[in-house]
XYZ file of C-alpha atoms in Angstrom:
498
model
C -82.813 48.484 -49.534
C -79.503 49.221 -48.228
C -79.225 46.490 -45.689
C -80.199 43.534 -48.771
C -77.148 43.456 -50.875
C -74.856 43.557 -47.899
C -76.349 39.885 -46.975
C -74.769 37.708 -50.173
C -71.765 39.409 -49.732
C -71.138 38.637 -46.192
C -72.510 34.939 -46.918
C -70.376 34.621 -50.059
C -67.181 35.099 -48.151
C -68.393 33.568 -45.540
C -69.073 30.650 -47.909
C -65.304 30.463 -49.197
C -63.908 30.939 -45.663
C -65.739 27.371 -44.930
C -64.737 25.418 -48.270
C -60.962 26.704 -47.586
C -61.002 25.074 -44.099
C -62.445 22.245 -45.585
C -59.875 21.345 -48.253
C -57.419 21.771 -45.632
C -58.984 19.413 -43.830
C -59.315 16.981 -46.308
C -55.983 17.153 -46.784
C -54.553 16.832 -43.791
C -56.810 13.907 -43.533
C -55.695 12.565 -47.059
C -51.836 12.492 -45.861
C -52.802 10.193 -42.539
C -51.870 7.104 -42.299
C -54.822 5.627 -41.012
C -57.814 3.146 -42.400
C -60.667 6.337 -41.464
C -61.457 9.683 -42.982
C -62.221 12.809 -41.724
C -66.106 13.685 -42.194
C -67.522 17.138 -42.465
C -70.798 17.910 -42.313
C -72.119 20.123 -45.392
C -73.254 23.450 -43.124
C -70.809 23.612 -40.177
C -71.088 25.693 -36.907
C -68.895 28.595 -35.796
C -67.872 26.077 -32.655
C -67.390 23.290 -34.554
C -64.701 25.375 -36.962
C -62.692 26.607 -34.198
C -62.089 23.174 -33.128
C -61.027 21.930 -36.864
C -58.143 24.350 -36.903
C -54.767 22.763 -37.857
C -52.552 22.722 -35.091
C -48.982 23.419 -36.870
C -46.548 21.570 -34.149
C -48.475 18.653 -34.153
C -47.356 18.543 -38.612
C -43.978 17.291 -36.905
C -43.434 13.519 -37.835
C -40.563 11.256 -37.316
C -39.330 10.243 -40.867
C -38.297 6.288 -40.052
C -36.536 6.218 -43.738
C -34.044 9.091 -42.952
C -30.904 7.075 -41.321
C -29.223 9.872 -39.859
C -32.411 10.941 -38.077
C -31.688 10.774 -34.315
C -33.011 12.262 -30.787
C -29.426 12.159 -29.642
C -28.599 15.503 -28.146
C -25.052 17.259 -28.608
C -22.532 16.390 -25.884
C -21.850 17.999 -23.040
C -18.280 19.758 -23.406
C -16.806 18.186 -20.624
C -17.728 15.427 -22.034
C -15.859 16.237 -25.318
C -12.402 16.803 -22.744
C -12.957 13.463 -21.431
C -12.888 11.538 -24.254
C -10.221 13.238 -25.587
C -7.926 12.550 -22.461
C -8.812 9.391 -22.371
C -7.540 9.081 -26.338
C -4.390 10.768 -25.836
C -3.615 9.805 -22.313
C -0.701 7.580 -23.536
C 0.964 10.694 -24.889
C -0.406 13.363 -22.519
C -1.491 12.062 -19.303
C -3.909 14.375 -17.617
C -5.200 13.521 -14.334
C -4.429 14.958 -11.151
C -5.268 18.779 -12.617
C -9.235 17.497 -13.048
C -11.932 17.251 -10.313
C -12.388 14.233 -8.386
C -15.669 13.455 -10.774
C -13.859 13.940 -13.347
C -10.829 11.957 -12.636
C -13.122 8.944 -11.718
C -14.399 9.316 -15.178
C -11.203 9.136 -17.056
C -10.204 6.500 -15.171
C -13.299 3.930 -15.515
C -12.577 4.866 -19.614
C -8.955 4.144 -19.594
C -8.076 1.156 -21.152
C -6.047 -1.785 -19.048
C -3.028 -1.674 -21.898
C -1.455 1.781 -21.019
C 2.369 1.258 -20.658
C 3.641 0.638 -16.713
C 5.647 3.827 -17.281
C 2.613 5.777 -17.616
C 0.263 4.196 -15.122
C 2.883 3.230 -12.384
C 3.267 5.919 -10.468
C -0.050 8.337 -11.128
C -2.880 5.976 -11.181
C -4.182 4.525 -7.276
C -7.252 4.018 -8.074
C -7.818 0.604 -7.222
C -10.581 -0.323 -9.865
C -8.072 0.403 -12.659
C -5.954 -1.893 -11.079
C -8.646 -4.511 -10.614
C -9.534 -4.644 -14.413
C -5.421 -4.843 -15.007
C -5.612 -7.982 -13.253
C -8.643 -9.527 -14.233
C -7.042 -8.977 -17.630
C -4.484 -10.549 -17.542
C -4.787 -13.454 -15.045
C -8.057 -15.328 -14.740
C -7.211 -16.362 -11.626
C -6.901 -13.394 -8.909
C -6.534 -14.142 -4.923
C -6.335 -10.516 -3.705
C -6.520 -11.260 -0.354
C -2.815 -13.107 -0.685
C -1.382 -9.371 -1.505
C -3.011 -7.537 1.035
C -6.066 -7.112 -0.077
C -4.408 -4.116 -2.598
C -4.781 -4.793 -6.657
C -2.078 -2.806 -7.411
C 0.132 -4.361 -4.929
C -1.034 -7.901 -6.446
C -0.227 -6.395 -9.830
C 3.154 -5.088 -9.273
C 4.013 -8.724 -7.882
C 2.669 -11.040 -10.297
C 3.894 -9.493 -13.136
C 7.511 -8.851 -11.397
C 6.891 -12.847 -10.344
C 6.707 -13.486 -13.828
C 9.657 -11.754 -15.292
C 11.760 -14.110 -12.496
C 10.210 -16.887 -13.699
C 10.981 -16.821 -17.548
C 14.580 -15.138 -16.843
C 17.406 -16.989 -18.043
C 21.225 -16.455 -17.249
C 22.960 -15.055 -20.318
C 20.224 -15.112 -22.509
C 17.512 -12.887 -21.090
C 18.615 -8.882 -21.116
C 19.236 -8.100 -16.905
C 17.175 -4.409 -17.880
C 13.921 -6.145 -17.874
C 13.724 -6.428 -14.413
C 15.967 -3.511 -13.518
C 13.915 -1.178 -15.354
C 10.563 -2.175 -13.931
C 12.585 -1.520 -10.377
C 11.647 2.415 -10.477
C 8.057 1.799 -11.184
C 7.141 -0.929 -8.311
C 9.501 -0.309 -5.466
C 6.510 1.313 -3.670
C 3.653 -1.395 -4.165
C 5.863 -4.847 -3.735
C 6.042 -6.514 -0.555
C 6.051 -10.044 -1.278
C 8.161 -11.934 -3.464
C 7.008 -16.006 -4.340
C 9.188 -17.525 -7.425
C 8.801 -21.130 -7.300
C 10.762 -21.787 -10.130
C 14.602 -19.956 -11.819
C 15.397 -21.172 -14.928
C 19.439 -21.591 -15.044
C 21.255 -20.782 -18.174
C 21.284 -22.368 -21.850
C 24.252 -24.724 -22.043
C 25.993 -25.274 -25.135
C 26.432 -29.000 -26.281
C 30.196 -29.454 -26.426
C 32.263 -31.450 -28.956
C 32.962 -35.300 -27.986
C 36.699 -35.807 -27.485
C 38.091 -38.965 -28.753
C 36.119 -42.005 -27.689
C 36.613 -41.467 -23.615
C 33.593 -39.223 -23.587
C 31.117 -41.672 -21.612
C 28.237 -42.670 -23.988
C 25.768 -42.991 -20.612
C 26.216 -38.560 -19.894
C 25.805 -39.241 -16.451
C 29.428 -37.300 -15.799
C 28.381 -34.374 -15.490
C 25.365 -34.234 -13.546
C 26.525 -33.252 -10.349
C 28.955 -30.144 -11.732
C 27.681 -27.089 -11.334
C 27.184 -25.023 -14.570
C 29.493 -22.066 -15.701
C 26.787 -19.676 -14.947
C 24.445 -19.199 -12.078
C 20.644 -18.597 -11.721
C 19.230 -14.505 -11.558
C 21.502 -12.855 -8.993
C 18.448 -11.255 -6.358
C 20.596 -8.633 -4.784
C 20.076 -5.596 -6.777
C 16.415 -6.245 -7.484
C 16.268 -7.098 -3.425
C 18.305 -4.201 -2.575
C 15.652 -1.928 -4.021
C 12.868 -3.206 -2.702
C 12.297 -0.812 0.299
C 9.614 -2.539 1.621
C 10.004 -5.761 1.000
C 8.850 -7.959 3.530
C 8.308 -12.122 2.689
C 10.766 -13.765 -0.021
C 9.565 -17.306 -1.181
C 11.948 -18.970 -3.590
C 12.434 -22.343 -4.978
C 15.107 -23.085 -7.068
C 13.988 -25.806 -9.685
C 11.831 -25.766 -13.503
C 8.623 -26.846 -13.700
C 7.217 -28.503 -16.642
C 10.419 -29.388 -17.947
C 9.267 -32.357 -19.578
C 11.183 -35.047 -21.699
C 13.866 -32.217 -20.999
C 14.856 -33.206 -17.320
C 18.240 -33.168 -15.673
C 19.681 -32.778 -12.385
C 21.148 -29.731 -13.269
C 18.047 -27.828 -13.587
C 17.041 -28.615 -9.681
C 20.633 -27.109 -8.440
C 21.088 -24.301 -5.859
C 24.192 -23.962 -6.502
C 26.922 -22.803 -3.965
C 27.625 -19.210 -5.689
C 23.486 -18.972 -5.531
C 23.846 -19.496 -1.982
C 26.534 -16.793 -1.213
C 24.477 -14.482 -2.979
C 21.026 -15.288 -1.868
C 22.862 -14.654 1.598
C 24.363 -11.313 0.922
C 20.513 -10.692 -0.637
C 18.826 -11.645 2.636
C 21.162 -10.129 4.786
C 21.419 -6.355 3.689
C 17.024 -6.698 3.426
C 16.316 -5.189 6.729
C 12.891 -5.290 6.234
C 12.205 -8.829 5.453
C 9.992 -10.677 8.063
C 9.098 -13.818 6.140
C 12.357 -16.156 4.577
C 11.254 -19.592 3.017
C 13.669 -21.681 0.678
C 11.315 -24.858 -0.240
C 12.534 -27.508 -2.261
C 16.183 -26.922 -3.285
C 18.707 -29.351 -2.464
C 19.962 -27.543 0.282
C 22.350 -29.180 2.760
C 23.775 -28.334 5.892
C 26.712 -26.888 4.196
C 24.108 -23.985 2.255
C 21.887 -24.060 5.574
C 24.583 -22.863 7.673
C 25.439 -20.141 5.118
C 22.037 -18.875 5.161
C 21.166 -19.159 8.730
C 24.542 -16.995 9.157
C 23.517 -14.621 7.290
C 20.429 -14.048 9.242
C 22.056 -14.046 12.697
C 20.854 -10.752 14.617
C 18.311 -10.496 11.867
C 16.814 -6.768 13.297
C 13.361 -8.326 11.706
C 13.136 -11.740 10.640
C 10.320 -13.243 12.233
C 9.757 -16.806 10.226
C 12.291 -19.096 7.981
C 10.580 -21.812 6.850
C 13.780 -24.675 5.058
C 11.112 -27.761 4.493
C 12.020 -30.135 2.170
C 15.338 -29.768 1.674
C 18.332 -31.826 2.931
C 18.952 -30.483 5.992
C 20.899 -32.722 9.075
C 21.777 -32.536 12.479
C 24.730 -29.809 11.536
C 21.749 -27.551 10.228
C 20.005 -27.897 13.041
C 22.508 -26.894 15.402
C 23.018 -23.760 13.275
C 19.319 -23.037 13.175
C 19.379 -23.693 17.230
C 22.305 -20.904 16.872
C 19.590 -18.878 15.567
C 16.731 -19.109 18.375
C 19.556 -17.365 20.087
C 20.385 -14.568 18.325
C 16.932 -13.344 16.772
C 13.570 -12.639 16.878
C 12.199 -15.790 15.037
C 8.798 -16.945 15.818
C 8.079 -19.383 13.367
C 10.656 -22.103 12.521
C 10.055 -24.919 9.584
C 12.255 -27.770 9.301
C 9.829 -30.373 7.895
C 10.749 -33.305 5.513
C 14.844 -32.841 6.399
C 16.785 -35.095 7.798
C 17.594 -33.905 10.918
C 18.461 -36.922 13.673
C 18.419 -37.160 17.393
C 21.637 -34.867 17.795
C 19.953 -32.343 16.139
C 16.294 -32.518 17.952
C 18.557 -32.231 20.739
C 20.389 -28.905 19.609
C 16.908 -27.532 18.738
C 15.492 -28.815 22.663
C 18.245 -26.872 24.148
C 17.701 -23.475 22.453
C 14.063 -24.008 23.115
C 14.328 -24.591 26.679
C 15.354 -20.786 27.170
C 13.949 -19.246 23.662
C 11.203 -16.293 24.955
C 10.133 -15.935 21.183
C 8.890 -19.132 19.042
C 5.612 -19.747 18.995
C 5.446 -22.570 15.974
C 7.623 -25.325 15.510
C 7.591 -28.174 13.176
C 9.503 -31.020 13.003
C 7.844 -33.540 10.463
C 8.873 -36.476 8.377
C 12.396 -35.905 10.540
C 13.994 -38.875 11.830
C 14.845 -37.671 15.724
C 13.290 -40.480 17.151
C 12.833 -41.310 20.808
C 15.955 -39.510 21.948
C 14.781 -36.439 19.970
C 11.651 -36.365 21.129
C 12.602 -36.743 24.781
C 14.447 -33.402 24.265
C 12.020 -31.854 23.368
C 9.048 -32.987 25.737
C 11.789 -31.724 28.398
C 12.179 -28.811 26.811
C 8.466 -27.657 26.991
C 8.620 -27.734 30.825
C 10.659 -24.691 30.932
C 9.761 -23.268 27.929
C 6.663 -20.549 28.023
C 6.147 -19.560 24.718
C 5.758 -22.021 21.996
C 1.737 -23.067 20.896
C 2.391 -25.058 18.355
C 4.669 -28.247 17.949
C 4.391 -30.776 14.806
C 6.359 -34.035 15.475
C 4.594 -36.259 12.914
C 6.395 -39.220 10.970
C 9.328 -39.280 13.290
C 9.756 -42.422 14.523
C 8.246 -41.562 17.977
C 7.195 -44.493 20.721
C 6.141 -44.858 24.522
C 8.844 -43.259 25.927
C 8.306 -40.049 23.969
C 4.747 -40.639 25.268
C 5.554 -40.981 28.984
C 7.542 -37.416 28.807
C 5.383 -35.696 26.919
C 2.498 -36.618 29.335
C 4.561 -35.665 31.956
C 4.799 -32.208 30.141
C 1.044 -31.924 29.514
C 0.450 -31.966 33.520
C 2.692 -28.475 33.749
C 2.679 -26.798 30.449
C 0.119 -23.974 29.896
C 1.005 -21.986 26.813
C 1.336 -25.402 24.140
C -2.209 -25.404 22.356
C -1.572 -27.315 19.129
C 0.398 -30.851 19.092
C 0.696 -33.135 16.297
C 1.829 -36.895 17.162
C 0.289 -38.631 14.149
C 2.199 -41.411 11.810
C 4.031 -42.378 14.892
C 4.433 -45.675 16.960
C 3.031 -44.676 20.462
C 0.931 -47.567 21.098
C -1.978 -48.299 23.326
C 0.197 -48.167 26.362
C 1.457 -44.961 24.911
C -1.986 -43.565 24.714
C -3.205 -44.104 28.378
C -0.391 -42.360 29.202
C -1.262 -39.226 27.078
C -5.010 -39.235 28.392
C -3.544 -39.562 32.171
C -1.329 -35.910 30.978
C -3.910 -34.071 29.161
C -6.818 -34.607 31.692
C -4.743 -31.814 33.849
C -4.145 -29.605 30.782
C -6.547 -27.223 30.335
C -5.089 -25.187 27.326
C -4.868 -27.778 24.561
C -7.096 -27.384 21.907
C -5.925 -29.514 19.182
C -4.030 -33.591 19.796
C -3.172 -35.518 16.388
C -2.898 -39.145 17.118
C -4.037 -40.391 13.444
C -2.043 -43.425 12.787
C -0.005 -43.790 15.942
C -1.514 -47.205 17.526
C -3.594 -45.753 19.838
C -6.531 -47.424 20.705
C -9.791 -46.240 20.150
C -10.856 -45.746 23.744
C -7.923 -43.633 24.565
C -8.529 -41.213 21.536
C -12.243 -41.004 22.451
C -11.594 -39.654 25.786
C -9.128 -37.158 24.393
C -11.540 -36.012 22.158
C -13.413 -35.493 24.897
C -10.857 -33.385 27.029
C -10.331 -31.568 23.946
C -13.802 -30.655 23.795
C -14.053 -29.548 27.233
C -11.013 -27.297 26.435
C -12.598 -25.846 23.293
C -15.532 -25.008 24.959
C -14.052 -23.152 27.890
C -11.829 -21.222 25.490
C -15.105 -20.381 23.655
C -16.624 -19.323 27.304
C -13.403 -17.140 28.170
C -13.553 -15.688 24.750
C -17.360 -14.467 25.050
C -17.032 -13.712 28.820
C -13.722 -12.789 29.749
C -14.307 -10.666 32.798
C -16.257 -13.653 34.140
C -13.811 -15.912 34.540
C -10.939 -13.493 35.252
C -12.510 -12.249 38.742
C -12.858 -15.322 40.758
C -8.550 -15.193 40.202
C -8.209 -11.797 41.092
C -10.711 -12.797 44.346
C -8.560 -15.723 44.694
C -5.068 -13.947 44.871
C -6.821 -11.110 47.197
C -7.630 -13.651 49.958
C -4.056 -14.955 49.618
C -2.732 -11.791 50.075
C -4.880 -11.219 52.875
C-alpha cells in the first residue's frame, strides 16, 4: 500500500521534467533559421534526452547587422611603438636604439617624403632608398651609380639642383646646404646643362643701337655660370665630373650666349679640377672650348696624382690643344684620352704620335671626325711600333688614304698589344685594303677592324673577317684553357735555354 502512491508522484515529475526539455527544444528550434523543425516523439527515452540537451557555447552567433562586430584581435604592443615611431619619426627619429626586426619594420613603414635632414645620415637601408627613387624618377638605372640607391639618390637630386641654378637669381644655400648631408654617398657628378644668369634688357641709346642685335653675341655676360669649387671641394670622394655647359630646351628663346664657357668658367673649373685629388674621370662635352680653354684645363691637370680619363669631344679643339694634351701623356697617369669631333690637324696627330711612342699608360685613344690626314696618320701607325700599351685606336672620318694603309700594315706585322682599330669613313681604297689583309694575316691579337665606308673591296674585308675570326676564337680558346696554351712557351724558352 505504501509502495502505490509513491508511483504518480515519481511519474508526475518525471512527466514535467520531459515537457520542460521539450519547450526548450521547441524553442531553440523556433529561433533557427532553417526551412525544418525539430520533431519529438510523444514518450521519449532516457538516451534519447541526454542527447537533446542544449549545448550553451554553441547559442554563440555572429550578429551580421552589428557594424562594429569584428574578429580582429588587439595589437600586439610592439606593434602600438611601431606605429607610433613611424608617425612621429619626423620629429623624433628613433631607430638605431630598436632591434634589427624592429628597425626593418619602421623602415618598410616610413614614408619616402621625410626631410633629407632627417633621413641623410641615419637611414642605409637600401630599400628606403629604392622607393625614394622610384618616387620620384620613373626612370632609375642603378647600375650607372654603383649599383647603390642611395648613392643614385644623393646624385640625381644634387644633379638637379645644378641644373635649374641660375647666377644671381637662385639662393647659393641650396646647394651648400645639401653639402653636409651627401658628401659621403656622391661620387659622380653628370650636369649636361648650367643655366647662365637672367640679363636685364637695357635701354636703346639714340638710334646707333643696331636694330639686327647681333652685337652682342659674342660678349661674355657680366656674370658667370655656378662656380663648382666649393661644392667640388667638399666632395671627398668624388671621383668622375661630366659637365656640359649649354641649355636644353631653350626653345624660341635661343642665343649664343646661352652655349658660352666662358673664360672666368674656365679658370675656375680649373682651380675646381685641380685641388679634386680624387677625381679619376674628367669629361667637358660640348662647350665651345678652344685651344686657348684646353690648354688651361689640361694645365691644371698636369701631375694629376689620379686622373685616369679626360674625355674633350666635340669641342673646338686644334693642333695647339693637342700638343698640350701630348704635354699631358707625359706628366700623368691617363689611360683614356678623347679628342673626337675637334679639329685637330696633322701637326697635332703628330704631337699626340710622339708622346705615344714612349707613353707606358694609354690604353684608348680616339681620334674621330679630326682632320690629321695622311701625315697624321703616318705618325701614328709609327708610333704603334714602339708603343706597348695602347688596345684601342679610333681614326674614323679623318681623311685617311693608302699611305696611312701601307704603315699601318706595316704596324700590324709587329704590334701585339693593339686589339681594337677603327678605319671606317675613310678613303683607303682597294689597293689600300690588300695591303691591310697582307698586315693583319701576321697579327694574331686583333679582335675588332672597322673598314665600313673606306673603299675597300669586298674580297679584302671578307678575308679580314676571316682573320678576325680566327683571332676571336683563339682568344676564346686561351680564355677557357689558359694553361694549355701557356706551356708549349714555357717548353719552348726551356729548350732555348738549354
Amino acid at each position: 500500500m505504501q509502495e502505490t502512491p509513491s508511483v504518480p508522484s515519481n511519474s508526475s515529475s518525471h512527466s514535467q521534467s520531459v515537457l520542460t526539455i521539450q519547450r526548450q527544444v521547441s524553442a531553440l528550434g523556433s529561433s533557427s533559421t532553417g526551412p525544418t523543425s525539430l520533431k519529438t516523439s510523444s514518450t521519449p527515452t532516457p538516451g534519447q534526452l541526454k542527447t537533446k540537451v542544449p549545448n550553451v557555447r554553441r547559442m554563440r552567433r555572429i550578429i551580421s547587422e552589428d557594424a562594429e562586430w569584428s574578429l580582429a584581435i588587439v595589437p600586439l604592443l610592439t606593434e602600438l611603438c611601431i606605429q607610433h615611431i613611424v608617425k612621429n619619426f619626423q620629429n623624433n627619429p628613433i631607430l638605431k636604439q630598436l632591434p634589427l626586426e624592429h628597425q626593418k619594420k619602421v623602415l618598410s613603414n616610413l614614408p619616402p617624403e621625410l626631410p633629407l635632414t632627417v633621413t641623410a645620415n641615419l637611414i642605409d637601408d637600401e630599400n628606403y632608398w629604392h622607393r625614394c627613387c622610384i618616387k620620384r624618377w620613373s626612370v632609375c638605372h642603378v647600375s650607372r651609380h654603383g649599383g647603390s640607391w642611395k648613392r643614385m639618390f644623393f646624385e640625381r637630386h644634387l644633379e638637379n639642383l645644378l641644373k635649374l641654378f641660375i647666377p644671381g637669381t637662385t639662393d647659393p644655400n641650396v646647394i651648400l646646404d645639401l653639402l653636409p648631408l651627401c658628401r659621403n654617398y656622391v661620387r659622380r657628378i653628370h650636369v649636361d646643362q648650367f643655366l647662365p644668369p637672367v640679363r636685364m634688357p637695357t635701354p636703346l641709346q639714340g638710334e646707333e643701337q643696331s636694330d639686327s642685335g647681333s652685337e652682342g653675341e659674342g660678349s661674355e655676360p657680366e656674370k658667370d655660370h655656378y662656380q663648382l669649387q666649393t661644392l667640388v671641394g667638399g666632395l671627398k670622394h668624388l671621383e668622375e665630373l661630366d659637365l656640359v655647359y649649354g641649355v636644353k630646351d631653350c626653345g624660341m628663346n635661343f642665343e649664343w650666349n646661352l652655349f658660352l664657357f666662358t673664360y672666368r668658367d674656365c679658370y675656375s673649373l680649373a682651380a675646381t679640377i685641380k685641388a679634386c685629388h680624387t677625381l679619376k674621370i674628367f669629361k667637358l662635352t660640348r662647350s665651345k672650348v678652344d685651344d686657348d680653354k684646353a690648354r688651361i684645363l689640361i694645365r691644371s691637370l698636369l701631375d694629376h696624382p689620379a686622373l685616369e680619363e679626360l674625355d674633350l669631344s666635340h669641342n673646338l679643339i686644334g693642333d695647339r690643344g693637342a700638343r698640350a694634351a701630348a704635354k699631358l701623356l707625359s706628366h700623368s697617369r691617363l689611360r683614356v684620352l678623347n679628342l673626337a669631333n675637334n679639329q685637330l690637324q696633322a701637326p697635332g696627330a703628330q704631337s699626340l704620335a710622339h708622346a705615344l711612342a714612349h707613353n707606358t699608360n694609354l690604353v684608348f685613344l680616339n681620334l674621330r671626325l679630326n682632320c690629321i690626314e695622311d701625315e697624321g696618320g703616318q705618325a701614328i701607325a709609327h708610333a704603334l711600333e714602339t708603343n706597348k700599351c695602347l688596345s684601342v685606336l679610333h681614326l674614323g672620318g679623318n681623311k685617311l688614304s693608302e699611305p696611312t694603309a701601307t704603315l699601318i700594315s706595316q704596324m700590324l706585322t709587329v704590334n701585339t698589344t693593339l686589339v681594337s682599330l677603327n678605319l671606317s669613313c675613310n678613303h683607303i681604297g682597294q689597293d689600300g685594303g690588300k695591303q691591310l689583309l697582307e698586315g693583319i694575316s701576321d697579327n694574331k691579337t686583333i679582335l675588332e677592324f672597322d673598314l665600313r665606308l673606306s673603299d675597300v673591296s669586298q674580297e679584302s674585308e671578307y678575308l679580314i673577317g676571316q682573320v678576325l675570326h680566327a683571332n676571336r676564337e683563339a682568344a676564346r680558346q686561351r680564355t677557357l684553357n689558359p694553361g694549355h696554351f701557356s706551356s708549349p712557351t714555357n717548353n719552348c724558352t726551356e729548350n732555348s735555354v738549354g
